[in-house]
Amino acid sequence: MTDPTPAPEPRLLTRLNRRGFRLVMVLDAGAVFLLSVLTMVWRYGLPPWPTYPLALYALSFAVSAGIFLVAFYFGGLYEREPRLGGAAVLPRAARLSLAAGSFVALLNLVLSALLRQRGSIVDRPLPFPITNLVAVMALAGIAVAVNRAVVHWMRTRREGPPRVVLAGLATDIELARQHVVANHSPLEVVAEVDDPHAVVETVAATGATDVLLLSAGWLDLWYPRTIGRLDQQDVTVLLRVGGRETLFGLDRLREVAGLPFVLLMPQTMAASQRHFKRLLDLVLVVVTAPVWLLLLGGVALHQLAVAGRPLLYRQTRVGAGGETFEMVKFRTMRTDAEVEGAQLSTGSGDPRVIPACRWLRATRADELPQILHILTGRMSVVGPRPERPELTAGFEQEIAGYTRRHEVPPGLTGLAQIHGRYHTDAEYKLGYDLQYLVNWSPVLDLEIIARTIWVVLARRV
């Protein structure tokens, strides 16, 4: 019996896409650079241009294009978008262009001031006339939207219209079928599925690109495993919603065949958000290094005096993706605290806590060594609290959706930590964790850090 034929190696562009690279990135960077050149030609004519050499202008435009590209990436413009009901690009691109252009102007001011202090004869290291920069900021959003339209047109011409599976109860499928016909929607319905367990096989057999989930009651059966399997096949899943879901605060609706849908994703936070969060962690840790290094040394000396050795307490915790790691913290309990097995702390009155170490737990100072985990990427400054594997296993069986909190690295602090206590029920903590994932932003992280400082000063556990 011969071995089965191995699956063909994915194309280079497909492999790059899975690593976050998009061909449209090159188009966007080229568009911003070209706009920078064209505004100079419009204002000053063909080079040479006044004041600075052409090479310095070229460097300035290249750096500016890179800054715009970074803003577009962290703004989520390069996440995989569905071919059906895609969100409007122009408003987001315009806001991000404004932010990127403002950063370019600020960078120019800072670098110019530094050079003047050093007595440099070069007035502006990255020359970019303000009038031209404003024009680029206004036009870059339009250029990005045009690039998306061109890429979408080329993809449709190469691959044909989206191949859609309608999934749901028979009555819901009939309603969707009528809307597809009435709206002359540019899509091809390749299958209809009324069995919630048959969708993955149907998609594989038909080569579908999108699944429209028409019956909200199926969501509990599909989430997260089925949606995750479809996402691994680059298949988009959209859920039809009604007025009730909208009244509950649902937003970012997408229209397909005249029906409202929302995009379902196996992960709450996009890859660009997770990367931005990681960058923010590193910046915060490096900037505050003088403070936390001093605190770390002081607490270590105190612990040696009152608790002795071992100074650190190592414990297996569950991190991102459900993987375990060895977390360290200052030991605040007796060495025989868990001879009877893992158990949650009962708070400030826990008899296992060494009396002279209670203030460490009250101020969270016992967790300072975890900053080293932040540097290695095992943990984050803000995120869900890392739990013990023994406890997590029970929570996952008892609490629906508990595994969602493992989408990001666990945090030194988080919503659950500032709102709850050591003894707060795990299901309530999960609510805070999921709220954090859904609403994440850099501003939210900074807000949680500021409120954590208050919790520490108030010694609230």
Tab-separated table of N, CA and C in Angstrom, residues 338 342-347 350 352 387 391 395 422-424 426 429:
chain	number	residue	atom	x	y	z
A	338	GLU	N	1.150	24.264	51.525
A	338	GLU	CA	0.300	23.483	50.617
A	338	GLU	C	0.643	22.000	50.671
A	342	ALA	N	-3.110	22.110	46.339
A	342	ALA	CA	-3.361	23.497	45.942
A	342	ALA	C	-4.701	23.976	46.473
A	343	GLN	N	-4.721	25.214	46.935
A	343	GLN	CA	-5.964	25.822	47.405
A	343	GLN	C	-5.852	27.327	47.275
A	344	LEU	N	-7.008	27.978	47.048
A	344	LEU	CA	-7.030	29.421	46.907
A	344	LEU	C	-6.809	30.087	48.258
A	345	SER	N	-6.209	31.280	48.226
A	345	SER	CA	-6.022	32.038	49.454
A	345	SER	C	-7.370	32.532	49.965
A	346	THR	N	-7.494	32.615	51.273
A	346	THR	CA	-8.730	33.117	51.876
A	346	THR	C	-8.641	34.597	52.209
A	347	GLY	N	-7.595	35.263	51.737
A	347	GLY	CA	-7.486	36.697	51.935
A	347	GLY	C	-6.555	37.073	53.067
A	350	ASP	N	-5.705	34.644	56.083
A	350	ASP	CA	-5.184	33.300	55.822
A	350	ASP	C	-4.097	32.969	56.847
A	352	ARG	N	-1.889	30.759	56.887
A	352	ARG	CA	-0.636	30.269	56.321
A	352	ARG	C	0.348	31.394	56.020
A	387	GLU	N	-3.381	31.420	36.813
A	387	GLU	CA	-3.897	30.488	37.804
A	387	GLU	C	-3.115	29.182	37.786
A	391	LEU	N	-6.260	24.229	39.518
A	391	LEU	CA	-7.469	25.018	39.679
A	391	LEU	C	-8.104	25.333	38.334
A	395	PHE	N	-11.975	24.948	36.828
A	395	PHE	CA	-12.711	26.112	36.342
A	395	PHE	C	-13.188	25.911	34.905
A	422	TYR	N	-8.516	38.466	46.574
A	422	TYR	CA	-7.949	37.132	46.442
A	422	TYR	C	-9.053	36.068	46.458
A	423	HIS	N	-10.111	36.299	47.251
A	423	HIS	CA	-11.139	35.286	47.425
A	423	HIS	C	-12.347	35.493	46.511
A	424	THR	N	-12.304	36.469	45.597
A	424	THR	CA	-13.425	36.693	44.692
A	424	THR	C	-13.662	35.455	43.830
A	426	ALA	N	-14.209	32.774	40.977
A	426	ALA	CA	-13.519	32.693	39.683
A	426	ALA	C	-14.414	33.119	38.530
A	429	LYS	N	-14.408	36.840	38.327
A	429	LYS	CA	-13.128	37.297	37.778
A	429	LYS	C	-13.083	37.095	36.269
